[in-house]
């Protein structure tokens, strides 16, 4: 199977046309896809038609999948599929995670081994809104002034899942179960140290590895110094030149590399307009920083 890769943005996004992810990929096609994913940290594979089982089977070809920790929102056909949706059942319960990913972040950076890549399939796009925005953290790192680079080199950020501990974020009012969930996680989850500069294990490039959503401090640095430093880094991240905004088409299957990107869901839709996505996540390894030779 051969496919075409068309660049979509200088911030490292491309579309892939002519690939059918419902069928097993041969070795050459899989290698070409993995190559494209390193060249472009965001790839949008167009025109897919995937059942939950087919999406999970496709994703497993990229690597072992993470077990989903929000069992309530796993798809009944395949527990490796997490449902992100604003749909509400007649009894008032949510079908999937509502307003998932509504602040800049890299997926599961609060874990010791954050997920390598996320695979998101548009099952139903809203008529308005629902975009996903990506920030190329290789490019952000490359653009950092020397003094900022020196101040973060070799340092660890402190990451935590609880939004209740992070004054830079808020909990969506649409997520009725979120306050209790974060309170529980605050009690049961320890702070996670992650290198502020992450060396990509496959490309060898350096990327800034912090996020407004999960990074709440800097190890061995008082907050009076750490918070303004984080604000300075986040201020650079917010510059549009590093961003690609994906406007979802029906049938899009988007894969992104969490080792060198931040992303956020842009919202902008509400019921009865429905946005439903199916997510799988590829298991990753422990982030590290290797100074340039
Ligand atoms: Fe996310």
GROMACS .gro file of C-alpha atoms and ligand atoms in nm:
model
  294
    1UNK     CA    1   0.000   0.000   0.000
    2UNK     CA    2   0.145   0.339  -0.086
    3UNK     CA    3   0.022   0.673   0.041
    4UNK     CA    4   0.085   1.043  -0.007
    5UNK     CA    5   0.208   1.282   0.262
    6UNK     CA    6   0.116   1.649   0.216
    7UNK     CA    7   0.252   1.909   0.460
    8UNK     CA    8  -0.024   2.114   0.625
    9UNK     CA    9   0.176   2.354   0.839
   10UNK     CA   10   0.531   2.468   0.910
   11UNK     CA   11   0.458   2.375   1.273
   12UNK     CA   12   0.502   2.007   1.179
   13UNK     CA   13   0.165   1.878   1.059
   14UNK     CA   14   0.084   1.675   0.750
   15UNK     CA   15  -0.209   1.491   0.600
   16UNK     CA   16  -0.184   1.136   0.472
   17UNK     CA   17  -0.401   1.037   0.179
   18UNK     CA   18  -0.448   0.688   0.033
   19UNK     CA   19  -0.401   0.477   0.346
   20UNK     CA   20  -0.675   0.242   0.471
   21UNK     CA   21  -0.624   0.189   0.843
   22UNK     CA   22  -0.902  -0.071   0.863
   23UNK     CA   23  -0.669  -0.327   0.702
   24UNK     CA   24  -0.343  -0.460   0.848
   25UNK     CA   25  -0.043  -0.263   0.717
   26UNK     CA   26   0.242  -0.445   0.544
   27UNK     CA   27   0.592  -0.391   0.687
   28UNK     CA   28   0.696  -0.129   0.429
   29UNK     CA   29   0.378   0.074   0.473
   30UNK     CA   30   0.410   0.063   0.851
   31UNK     CA   31   0.775   0.176   0.831
   32UNK     CA   32   0.677   0.461   0.596
   33UNK     CA   33   0.403   0.569   0.835
   34UNK     CA   34   0.640   0.561   1.134
   35UNK     CA   35   0.887   0.772   0.931
   36UNK     CA   36   0.616   1.026   0.845
   37UNK     CA   37   0.523   1.044   1.215
   38UNK     CA   38   0.882   1.142   1.300
   39UNK     CA   39   0.900   1.398   1.017
   40UNK     CA   40   0.560   1.541   1.114
   41UNK     CA   41   0.464   1.512   1.482
   42UNK     CA   42   0.098   1.558   1.378
   43UNK     CA   43  -0.039   1.343   1.096
   44UNK     CA   44  -0.402   1.346   0.986
   45UNK     CA   45  -0.492   1.029   0.798
   46UNK     CA   46  -0.789   1.119   0.581
   47UNK     CA   47  -1.105   0.931   0.483
   48UNK     CA   48  -1.108   0.649   0.740
   49UNK     CA   49  -1.406   0.435   0.834
   50UNK     CA   50  -1.315   0.247   1.151
   51UNK     CA   51  -1.502   0.041   1.405
   52UNK     CA   52  -1.361   0.057   1.760
   53UNK     CA   53  -1.198  -0.284   1.708
   54UNK     CA   54  -1.038  -0.175   1.381
   55UNK     CA   55  -0.901   0.142   1.541
   56UNK     CA   56  -0.755  -0.057   1.829
   57UNK     CA   57  -0.602  -0.314   1.590
   58UNK     CA   58  -0.451  -0.036   1.377
   59UNK     CA   59  -0.310   0.137   1.687
   60UNK     CA   60  -0.149  -0.185   1.816
   61UNK     CA   61   0.064  -0.195   1.501
   62UNK     CA   62   0.228   0.128   1.621
   63UNK     CA   63   0.312  -0.019   1.961
   64UNK     CA   64   0.158  -0.164   2.277
   65UNK     CA   65  -0.146   0.030   2.393
   66UNK     CA   66  -0.196   0.188   2.732
   67UNK     CA   67  -0.474   0.051   2.946
   68UNK     CA   68  -0.732   0.327   2.990
   69UNK     CA   69  -0.774   0.435   3.350
   70UNK     CA   70  -1.122   0.587   3.307
   71UNK     CA   71  -1.306   0.255   3.281
   72UNK     CA   72  -1.647   0.426   3.286
   73UNK     CA   73  -1.574   0.582   2.948
   74UNK     CA   74  -1.419   0.286   2.766
   75UNK     CA   75  -1.599   0.163   2.457
   76UNK     CA   76  -1.803  -0.156   2.522
   77UNK     CA   77  -1.666  -0.311   2.199
   78UNK     CA   78  -1.301  -0.262   2.289
   79UNK     CA   79  -1.170  -0.150   2.631
   80UNK     CA   80  -0.862   0.011   2.472
   81UNK     CA   81  -1.086   0.279   2.318
   82UNK     CA   82  -1.164   0.580   2.534
   83UNK     CA   83  -1.471   0.784   2.436
   84UNK     CA   84  -1.443   1.163   2.440
   85UNK     CA   85  -1.786   1.313   2.393
   86UNK     CA   86  -2.033   1.575   2.508
   87UNK     CA   87  -2.329   1.332   2.475
   88UNK     CA   88  -2.544   1.286   2.784
   89UNK     CA   89  -2.768   0.981   2.840
   90UNK     CA   90  -3.134   1.023   2.942
   91UNK     CA   91  -3.035   0.941   3.302
   92UNK     CA   92  -2.795   1.237   3.302
   93UNK     CA   93  -2.472   1.034   3.289
   94UNK     CA   94  -2.197   1.123   3.041
   95UNK     CA   95  -2.120   0.888   2.751
   96UNK     CA   96  -1.753   0.991   2.746
   97UNK     CA   97  -1.514   1.242   2.894
   98UNK     CA   98  -1.663   1.589   2.846
   99UNK     CA   99  -1.431   1.879   2.761
  100UNK     CA  100  -1.124   1.654   2.761
  101UNK     CA  101  -0.793   1.827   2.703
  102UNK     CA  102  -0.917   2.182   2.739
  103UNK     CA  103  -0.574   2.330   2.832
  104UNK     CA  104  -0.232   2.300   2.666
  105UNK     CA  105  -0.069   1.972   2.764
  106UNK     CA  106   0.123   1.666   2.657
  107UNK     CA  107  -0.081   1.352   2.727
  108UNK     CA  108  -0.016   1.181   3.061
  109UNK     CA  109   0.303   1.373   3.143
  110UNK     CA  110   0.201   1.324   3.507
  111UNK     CA  111   0.290   0.955   3.473
  112UNK     CA  112   0.639   0.802   3.498
  113UNK     CA  113   0.607   0.668   3.145
  114UNK     CA  114   0.380   0.908   2.955
  115UNK     CA  115   0.210   0.788   2.642
  116UNK     CA  116   0.419   0.809   2.327
  117UNK     CA  117   0.149   0.889   2.077
  118UNK     CA  118  -0.223   0.953   2.079
  119UNK     CA  119  -0.455   0.827   1.805
  120UNK     CA  120  -0.783   1.016   1.780
  121UNK     CA  121  -1.063   0.926   1.541
  122UNK     CA  122  -1.345   1.166   1.460
  123UNK     CA  123  -1.664   0.961   1.494
  124UNK     CA  124  -1.886   1.267   1.486
  125UNK     CA  125  -1.775   1.625   1.434
  126UNK     CA  126  -1.984   1.916   1.556
  127UNK     CA  127  -2.118   2.160   1.297
  128UNK     CA  128  -1.915   2.437   1.459
  129UNK     CA  129  -1.601   2.431   1.675
  130UNK     CA  130  -1.425   2.118   1.798
  131UNK     CA  131  -1.080   2.204   1.659
  132UNK     CA  132  -0.761   2.069   1.816
  133UNK     CA  133  -0.457   2.291   1.839
  134UNK     CA  134  -0.097   2.167   1.847
  135UNK     CA  135   0.222   2.340   1.959
  136UNK     CA  136   0.557   2.218   1.824
  137UNK     CA  137   0.783   2.198   2.129
  138UNK     CA  138   1.097   2.127   1.925
  139UNK     CA  139   1.049   2.466   1.765
  140UNK     CA  140   0.971   2.632   2.097
  141UNK     CA  141   1.292   2.492   2.245
  142UNK     CA  142   1.494   2.605   1.943
  143UNK     CA  143   1.349   2.957   1.980
  144UNK     CA  144   1.422   2.998   2.353
  145UNK     CA  145   1.656   3.282   2.443
  146UNK     CA  146   1.993   3.156   2.575
  147UNK     CA  147   1.929   3.275   2.930
  148UNK     CA  148   1.601   3.083   2.954
  149UNK     CA  149   1.766   2.773   2.810
  150UNK     CA  150   2.044   2.794   3.068
  151UNK     CA  151   1.793   2.830   3.353
  152UNK     CA  152   1.603   2.514   3.264
  153UNK     CA  153   1.885   2.291   3.145
  154UNK     CA  154   1.910   1.976   3.357
  155UNK     CA  155   1.611   2.078   3.569
  156UNK     CA  156   1.295   1.882   3.635
  157UNK     CA  157   0.942   2.015   3.619
  158UNK     CA  158   0.684   1.892   3.868
  159UNK     CA  159   0.375   1.748   3.700
  160UNK     CA  160   0.043   1.656   3.860
  161UNK     CA  161  -0.294   1.548   3.725
  162UNK     CA  162  -0.511   1.738   3.971
  163UNK     CA  163  -0.653   2.054   3.821
  164UNK     CA  164  -0.742   2.158   4.175
  165UNK     CA  165  -0.368   2.210   4.244
  166UNK     CA  166  -0.306   2.421   3.936
  167UNK     CA  167  -0.412   2.788   3.937
  168UNK     CA  168  -0.345   2.812   3.561
  169UNK     CA  169  -0.643   2.589   3.477
  170UNK     CA  170  -1.011   2.558   3.565
  171UNK     CA  171  -1.246   2.260   3.586
  172UNK     CA  172  -1.514   2.263   3.316
  173UNK     CA  173  -1.864   2.307   3.461
  174UNK     CA  174  -1.983   2.045   3.211
  175UNK     CA  175  -1.777   1.778   3.389
  176UNK     CA  176  -2.003   1.695   3.678
  177UNK     CA  177  -1.777   1.419   3.814
  178UNK     CA  178  -1.447   1.604   3.776
  179UNK     CA  179  -1.418   1.775   4.115
  180UNK     CA  180  -1.453   1.443   4.299
  181UNK     CA  181  -1.217   1.270   4.053
  182UNK     CA  182  -0.940   1.528   4.099
  183UNK     CA  183  -0.983   1.529   4.476
  184UNK     CA  184  -0.935   1.153   4.480
  185UNK     CA  185  -0.635   1.176   4.247
  186UNK     CA  186  -0.479   1.446   4.464
  187UNK     CA  187  -0.491   1.205   4.757
  188UNK     CA  188  -0.358   0.905   4.566
  189UNK     CA  189  -0.112   1.046   4.311
  190UNK     CA  190   0.238   1.166   4.386
  191UNK     CA  191   0.415   1.455   4.219
  192UNK     CA  192   0.597   1.344   3.905
  193UNK     CA  193   0.934   1.491   3.808
  194UNK     CA  194   0.999   1.522   3.436
  195UNK     CA  195   1.295   1.678   3.255
  196UNK     CA  196   1.206   2.030   3.139
  197UNK     CA  197   1.401   1.963   2.821
  198UNK     CA  198   1.321   1.624   2.673
  199UNK     CA  199   1.545   1.448   2.425
  200UNK     CA  200   1.337   1.269   2.166
  201UNK     CA  201   1.452   0.905   2.179
  202UNK     CA  202   1.411   0.852   1.803
  203UNK     CA  203   1.506   1.185   1.641
  204UNK     CA  204   1.759   1.292   1.907
  205UNK     CA  205   1.615   1.646   1.897
  206UNK     CA  206   1.551   1.850   2.212
  207UNK     CA  207   1.199   1.967   2.297
  208UNK     CA  208   1.064   2.179   2.578
  209UNK     CA  209   0.867   1.940   2.800
  210UNK     CA  210   0.638   2.144   3.025
  211UNK     CA  211   0.271   2.237   2.999
  212UNK     CA  212   0.030   2.483   3.160
  213UNK     CA  213  -0.205   2.191   3.233
  214UNK     CA  214   0.029   1.953   3.416
  215UNK     CA  215   0.345   2.141   3.518
  216UNK     CA  216   0.279   2.303   3.855
  217UNK     CA  217   0.632   2.380   3.970
  218UNK     CA  218   1.005   2.322   3.923
  219UNK     CA  219   1.196   2.077   4.142
  220UNK     CA  220   1.443   2.233   4.388
  221UNK     CA  221   1.336   2.587   4.300
  222UNK     CA  222   1.114   2.806   4.519
  223UNK     CA  223   0.783   2.907   4.362
  224UNK     CA  224   0.880   3.276   4.377
  225UNK     CA  225   1.139   3.193   4.110
  226UNK     CA  226   0.977   2.891   3.944
  227UNK     CA  227   0.633   3.034   3.864
  228UNK     CA  228   0.762   3.343   3.676
  229UNK     CA  229   1.004   3.113   3.489
  230UNK     CA  230   0.717   2.883   3.389
  231UNK     CA  231   0.511   3.188   3.287
  232UNK     CA  232   0.796   3.303   3.061
  233UNK     CA  233   0.816   2.959   2.896
  234UNK     CA  234   0.438   2.936   2.852
  235UNK     CA  235   0.436   3.289   2.708
  236UNK     CA  236   0.672   3.177   2.431
  237UNK     CA  237   0.471   2.858   2.374
  238UNK     CA  238   0.161   3.067   2.313
  239UNK     CA  239   0.313   3.242   2.010
  240UNK     CA  240   0.103   3.136   1.707
  241UNK     CA  241   0.410   3.066   1.491
  242UNK     CA  242   0.457   2.735   1.676
  243UNK     CA  243   0.095   2.627   1.634
  244UNK     CA  244  -0.112   2.417   1.398
  245UNK     CA  245  -0.490   2.418   1.438
  246UNK     CA  246  -0.658   2.105   1.308
  247UNK     CA  247  -1.007   2.147   1.170
  248UNK     CA  248  -1.146   1.796   1.174
  249UNK     CA  249  -1.297   1.643   0.862
  250UNK     CA  250  -1.530   1.346   0.881
  251UNK     CA  251  -1.316   1.030   0.874
  252UNK     CA  252  -0.999   1.195   1.007
  253UNK     CA  253  -0.769   0.978   1.215
  254UNK     CA  254  -0.508   1.204   1.373
  255UNK     CA  255  -0.191   1.074   1.538
  256UNK     CA  256   0.037   1.297   1.740
  257UNK     CA  257   0.369   1.254   1.915
  258UNK     CA  258   0.347   1.359   2.280
  259UNK     CA  259   0.726   1.364   2.317
  260UNK     CA  260   0.761   1.687   2.121
  261UNK     CA  261   0.415   1.850   2.121
  262UNK     CA  262   0.160   2.018   2.342
  263UNK     CA  263  -0.202   2.020   2.231
  264UNK     CA  264  -0.539   2.144   2.345
  265UNK     CA  265  -0.902   2.099   2.256
  266UNK     CA  266  -1.048   2.431   2.141
  267UNK     CA  267  -1.414   2.369   2.235
  268UNK     CA  268  -1.667   2.606   2.081
  269UNK     CA  269  -1.959   2.362   2.044
  270UNK     CA  270  -2.254   2.266   2.263
  271UNK     CA  271  -2.550   2.027   2.265
  272UNK     CA  272  -2.747   1.941   2.062
  273UNK     CA  273  -2.435   1.965   1.845
  274UNK     CA  274  -2.238   1.649   1.921
  275UNK     CA  275  -1.864   1.592   1.912
  276UNK     CA  276  -1.759   1.232   1.960
  277UNK     CA  277  -1.403   1.105   1.930
  278UNK     CA  278  -1.250   0.763   1.995
  279UNK     CA  279  -0.903   0.764   2.145
  280UNK     CA  280  -0.629   0.506   2.176
  281UNK     CA  281  -0.292   0.576   2.332
  282UNK     CA  282   0.041   0.414   2.250
  283UNK     CA  283   0.256   0.327   2.549
  284UNK     CA  284   0.572   0.535   2.592
  285UNK     CA  285   0.890   0.525   2.793
  286UNK     CA  286   1.055   0.731   3.064
  287UNK     CA  287   1.143   1.084   2.945
  288UNK     CA  288   1.512   1.177   2.963
  289UNK     CA  289   1.745   1.462   2.879
  290UNK     CA  290   2.070   1.397   2.701
  291UNK     CA  291   2.282   1.711   2.656
  292UNK     CA  292   2.388   1.782   2.299
  293UNK     CA  293   2.738   1.648   2.224
  294LIG    FE1  294  -0.477   1.534   2.539
   0.00000   0.00000   0.00000
